[in-house]
C-alpha positions as semicolon CSV with decimal commas, in nm:
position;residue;x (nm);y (nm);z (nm)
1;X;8,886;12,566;8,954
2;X;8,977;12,206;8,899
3;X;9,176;12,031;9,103
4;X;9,296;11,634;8,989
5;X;9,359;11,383;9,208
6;X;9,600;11,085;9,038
7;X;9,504;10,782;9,234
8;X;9,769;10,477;9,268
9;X;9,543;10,173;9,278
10;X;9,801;9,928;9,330
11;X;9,849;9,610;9,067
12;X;9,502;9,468;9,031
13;X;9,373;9,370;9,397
14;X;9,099;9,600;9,498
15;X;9,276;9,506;9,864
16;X;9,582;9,689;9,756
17;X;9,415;10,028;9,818
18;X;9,507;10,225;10,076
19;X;9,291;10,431;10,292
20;X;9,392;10,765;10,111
21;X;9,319;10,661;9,768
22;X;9,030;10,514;9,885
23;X;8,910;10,905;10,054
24;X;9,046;11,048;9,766
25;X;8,801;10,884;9,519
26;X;8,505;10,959;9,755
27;X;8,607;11,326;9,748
28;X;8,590;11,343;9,391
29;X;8,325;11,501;9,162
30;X;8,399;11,284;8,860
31;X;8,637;11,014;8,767
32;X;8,780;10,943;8,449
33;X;8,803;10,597;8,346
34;X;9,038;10,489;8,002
35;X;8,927;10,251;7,784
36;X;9,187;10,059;7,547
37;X;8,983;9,803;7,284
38;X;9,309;9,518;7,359
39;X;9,245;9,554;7,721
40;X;8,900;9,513;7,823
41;X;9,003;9,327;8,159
42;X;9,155;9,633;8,302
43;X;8,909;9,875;8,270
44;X;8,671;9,601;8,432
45;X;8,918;9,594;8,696
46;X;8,852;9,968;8,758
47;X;8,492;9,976;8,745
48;X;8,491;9,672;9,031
49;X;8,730;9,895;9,243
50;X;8,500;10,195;9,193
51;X;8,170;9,975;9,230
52;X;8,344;9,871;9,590
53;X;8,446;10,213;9,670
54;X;8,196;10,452;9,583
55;X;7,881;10,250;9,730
56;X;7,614;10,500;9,840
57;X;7,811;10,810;9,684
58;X;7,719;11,067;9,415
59;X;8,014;11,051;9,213
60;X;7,991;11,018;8,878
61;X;8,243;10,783;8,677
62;X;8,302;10,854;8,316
63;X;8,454;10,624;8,073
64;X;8,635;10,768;7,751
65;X;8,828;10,571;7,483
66;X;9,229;10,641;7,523
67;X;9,398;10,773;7,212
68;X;9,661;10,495;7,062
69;X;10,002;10,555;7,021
70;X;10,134;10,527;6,648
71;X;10,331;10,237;6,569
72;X;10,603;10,404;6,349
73;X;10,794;10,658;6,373
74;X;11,084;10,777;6,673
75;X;10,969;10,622;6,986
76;X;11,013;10,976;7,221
77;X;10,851;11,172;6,922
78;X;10,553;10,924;6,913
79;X;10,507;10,902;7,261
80;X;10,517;11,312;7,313
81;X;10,261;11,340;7,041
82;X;10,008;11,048;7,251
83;X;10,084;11,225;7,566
84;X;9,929;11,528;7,393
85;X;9,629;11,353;7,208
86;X;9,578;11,178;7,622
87;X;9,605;11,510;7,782
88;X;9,337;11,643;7,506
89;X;9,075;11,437;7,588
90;X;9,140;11,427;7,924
91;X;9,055;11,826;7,895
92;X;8,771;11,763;7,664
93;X;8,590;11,500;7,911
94;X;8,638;11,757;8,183
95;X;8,512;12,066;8,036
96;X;8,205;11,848;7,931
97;X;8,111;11,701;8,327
98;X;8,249;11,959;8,515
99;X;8,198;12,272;8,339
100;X;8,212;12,475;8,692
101;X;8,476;12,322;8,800
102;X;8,519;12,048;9,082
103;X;8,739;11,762;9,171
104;X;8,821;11,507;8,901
105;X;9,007;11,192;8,975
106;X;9,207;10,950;8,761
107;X;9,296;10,589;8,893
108;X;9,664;10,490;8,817
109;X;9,767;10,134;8,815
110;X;10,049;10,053;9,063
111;X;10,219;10,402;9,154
112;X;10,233;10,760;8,915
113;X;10,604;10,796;9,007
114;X;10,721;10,479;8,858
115;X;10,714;10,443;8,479
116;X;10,360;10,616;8,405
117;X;10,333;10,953;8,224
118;X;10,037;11,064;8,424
119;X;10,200;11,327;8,601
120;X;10,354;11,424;8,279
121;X;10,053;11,463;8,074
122;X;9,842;11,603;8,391
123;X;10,110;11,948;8,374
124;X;10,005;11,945;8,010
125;X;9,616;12,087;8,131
126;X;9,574;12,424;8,172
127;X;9,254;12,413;8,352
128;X;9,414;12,206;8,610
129;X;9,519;12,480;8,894
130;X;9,594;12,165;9,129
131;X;9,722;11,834;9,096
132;X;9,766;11,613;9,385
133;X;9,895;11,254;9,348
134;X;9,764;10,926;9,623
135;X;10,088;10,687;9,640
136;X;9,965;10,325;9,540
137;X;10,175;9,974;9,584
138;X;10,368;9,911;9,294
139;X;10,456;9,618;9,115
140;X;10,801;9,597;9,265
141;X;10,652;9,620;9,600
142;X;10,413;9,326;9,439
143;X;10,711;9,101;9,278
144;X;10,879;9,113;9,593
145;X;10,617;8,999;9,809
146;X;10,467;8,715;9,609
147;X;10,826;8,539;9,581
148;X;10,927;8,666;9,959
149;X;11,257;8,840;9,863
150;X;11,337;9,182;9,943
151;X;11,401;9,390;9,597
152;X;11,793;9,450;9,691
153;X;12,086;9,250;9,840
154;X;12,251;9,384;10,173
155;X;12,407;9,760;10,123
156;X;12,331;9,752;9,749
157;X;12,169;9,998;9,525
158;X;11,890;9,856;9,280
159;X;11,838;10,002;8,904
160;X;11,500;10,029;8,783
161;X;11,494;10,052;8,397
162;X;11,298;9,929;8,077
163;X;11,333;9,616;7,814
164;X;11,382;9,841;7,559
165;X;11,751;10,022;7,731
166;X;11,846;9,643;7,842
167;X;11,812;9,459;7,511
168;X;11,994;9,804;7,386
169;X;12,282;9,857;7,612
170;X;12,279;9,535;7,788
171;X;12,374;9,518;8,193
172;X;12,362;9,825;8,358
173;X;12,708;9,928;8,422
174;X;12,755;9,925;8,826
175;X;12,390;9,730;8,899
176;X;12,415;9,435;9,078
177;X;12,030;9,421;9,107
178;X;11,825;9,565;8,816
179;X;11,444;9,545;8,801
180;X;11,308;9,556;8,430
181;X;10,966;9,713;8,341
182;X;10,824;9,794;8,023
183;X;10,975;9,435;7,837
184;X;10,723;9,330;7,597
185;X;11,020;9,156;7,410
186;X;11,166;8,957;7,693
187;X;11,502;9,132;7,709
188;X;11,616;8,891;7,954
189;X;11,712;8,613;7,676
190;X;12,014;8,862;7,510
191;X;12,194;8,838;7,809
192;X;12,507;8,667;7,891
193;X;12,502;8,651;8,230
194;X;12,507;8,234;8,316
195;X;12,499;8,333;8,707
196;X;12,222;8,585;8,708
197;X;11,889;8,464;8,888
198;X;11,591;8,614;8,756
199;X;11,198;8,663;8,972
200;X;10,947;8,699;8,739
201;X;10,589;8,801;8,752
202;X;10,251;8,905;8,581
203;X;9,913;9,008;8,696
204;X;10,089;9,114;9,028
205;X;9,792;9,104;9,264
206;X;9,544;8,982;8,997
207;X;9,335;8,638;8,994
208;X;9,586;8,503;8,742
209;X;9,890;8,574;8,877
210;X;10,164;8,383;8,752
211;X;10,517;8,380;8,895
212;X;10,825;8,202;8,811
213;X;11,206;8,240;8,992
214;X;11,589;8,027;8,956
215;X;11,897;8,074;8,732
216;X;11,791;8,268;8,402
217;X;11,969;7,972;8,217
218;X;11,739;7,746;8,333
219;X;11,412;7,949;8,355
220;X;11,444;8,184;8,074
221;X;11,308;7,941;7,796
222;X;11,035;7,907;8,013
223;X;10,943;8,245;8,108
224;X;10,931;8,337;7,729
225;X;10,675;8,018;7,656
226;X;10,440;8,106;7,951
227;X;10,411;8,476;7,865
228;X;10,343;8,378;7,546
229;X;10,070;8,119;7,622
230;X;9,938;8,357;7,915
231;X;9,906;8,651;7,680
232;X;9,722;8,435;7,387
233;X;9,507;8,356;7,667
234;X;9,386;8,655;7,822
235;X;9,447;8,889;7,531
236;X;9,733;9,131;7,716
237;X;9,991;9,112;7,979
238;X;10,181;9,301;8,239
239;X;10,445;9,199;8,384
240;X;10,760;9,268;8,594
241;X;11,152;9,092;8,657
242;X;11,408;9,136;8,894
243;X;11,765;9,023;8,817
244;X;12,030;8,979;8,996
245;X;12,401;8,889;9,003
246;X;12,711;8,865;9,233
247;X;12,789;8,844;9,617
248;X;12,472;8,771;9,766
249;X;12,424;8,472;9,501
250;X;12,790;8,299;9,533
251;X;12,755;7,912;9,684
252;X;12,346;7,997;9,713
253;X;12,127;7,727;9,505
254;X;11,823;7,852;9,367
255;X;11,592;7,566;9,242
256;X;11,488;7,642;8,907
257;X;11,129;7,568;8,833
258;X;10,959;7,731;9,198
259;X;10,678;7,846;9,060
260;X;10,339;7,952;9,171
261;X;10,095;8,003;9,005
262;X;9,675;7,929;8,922
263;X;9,381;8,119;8,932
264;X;9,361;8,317;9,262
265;X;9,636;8,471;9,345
266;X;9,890;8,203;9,523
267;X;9,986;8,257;9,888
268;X;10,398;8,342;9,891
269;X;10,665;8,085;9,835
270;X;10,950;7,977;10,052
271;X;11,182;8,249;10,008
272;X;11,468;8,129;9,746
273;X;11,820;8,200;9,847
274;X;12,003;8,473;9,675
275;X;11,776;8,730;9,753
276;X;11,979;8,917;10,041
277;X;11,878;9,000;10,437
């Protein structure tokens, strides 16, 4: 029998673990860490976290290079036929360490509920007879705290989607508040929305953190050179945004240009109006 723990480890700070994930990995026979060639940062990330963690255990980690999605073709049909080649290894690497079966463990940045196909591929393993998933922070929760604004205004709903539907289809219809994920292309800049305010983030968590917040006329030039600069710098970049529009902003000033940012992570900002109560 094999039974797979998924393992939210938060957005970078070994601190963000909670005591669960922290059992779970203990538990575990074997973990499975990815490898990606234009991210060598993260997977050092993961073997710190496990260094900390499994001190004085006998679990073994594993580390296995993660199939690449193909660049062309229809972005669902590409991504179904990764999420097979993923969940084939991952069934490879486990017949070959735990041949008898036993407890395997994956560590998933931020949370496996919110835009990661863990889950996904983990139902695609027959060996699997259990799969139980550890809740980590995510890098809403993360955004939120390191500019001090809760993530929606008073009474309000909040949409969650990706660069990819907002550059498409533009503002969510009925969103007041819409957190984008997923925006390699900075989405942000096709909007025409002069009143929006925009809270921006990468490395959530992470020694380089960099945030920046105010009106997305006045900030979103600079968001797109700093991403820029910060991913020609490190070599990759994650990173989250949380727009928003109406009520809660009318008569509110938000100073563009509060920014924090440097190499440990920076302690939170003065809250900026705007962001609700």
């Amino acid at each position: 029998m094999i039974h797979l723990d998924l393992i939210g480890i938060g957005t970078g700070n070994p601190d963000h673990l909670t005591r669960a994930a922290e059992a779970a990995m203990r538990a575990a026979d074997l973990i499975l860490l990815p490898r990606k060639e234009d991210k060598a940062e993260l997977i050092d990330l993961r073997r710190d976290i496990c260094a900390q963690v499994l001190a004085g255990t006998a679990v073994r980690v594993v580390e296995f290079d993660l199939p690449v999605r193909a660049a062309e073709g229809a972005y669902l049909d590409t991504v179904e036929h990764w999420h097979d080649a993923i969940a084939e290894r991952w069934a490879a690497e486990i017949a070959a360490h735990l041949p008898e079966g036993g407890h395997v463990a994956l560590l998933v940045w931020g949370d496996p509920s919110l835009y990661d196909s863990t889950i996904r591929i983990a139902r695609r393993l027959a060996s699997v007879e259990r799969v139980t998933v550890v809740p980590g922070i995510t890098s809403l929760q993360a955004l939120c705290a390191a500019h001090a604004i809760p993530l929606n205004a008073v009474g309000a709903p909040v949409m969650v989607t990706t660069g990819r539907r907002l550059r498409d289809h533009g503002w969510p219809e009925g969103a007041d508040s819409v957190v984008v994920m997923l925006d390699g292309g900075c989405a942000f800049t096709t909007l025409d929305q002069p009143d929006v305010a925009i809270w921006w983030g990468a490395y959530l968590g992470m020694g380089q953190q960099a945030i920046e917040a105010g009106r997305l006329a006045d900030v979103a030039e600079r968001i797109v050179t700093r991403r820029a600069e910060l991913r020609r710098v490190h070599g990759w970049i994650m990173d989250v945004y949380l727009l928003r529009r109406g009520g809660d902003l009318v008569g509110e000033e938000i100073a563009p240009g509060d920014v924090a940012c440097g190499g440990a992570p920076t302690p939170n900002p003065s809250p900026l109006p705007g962001g609700g109560a």
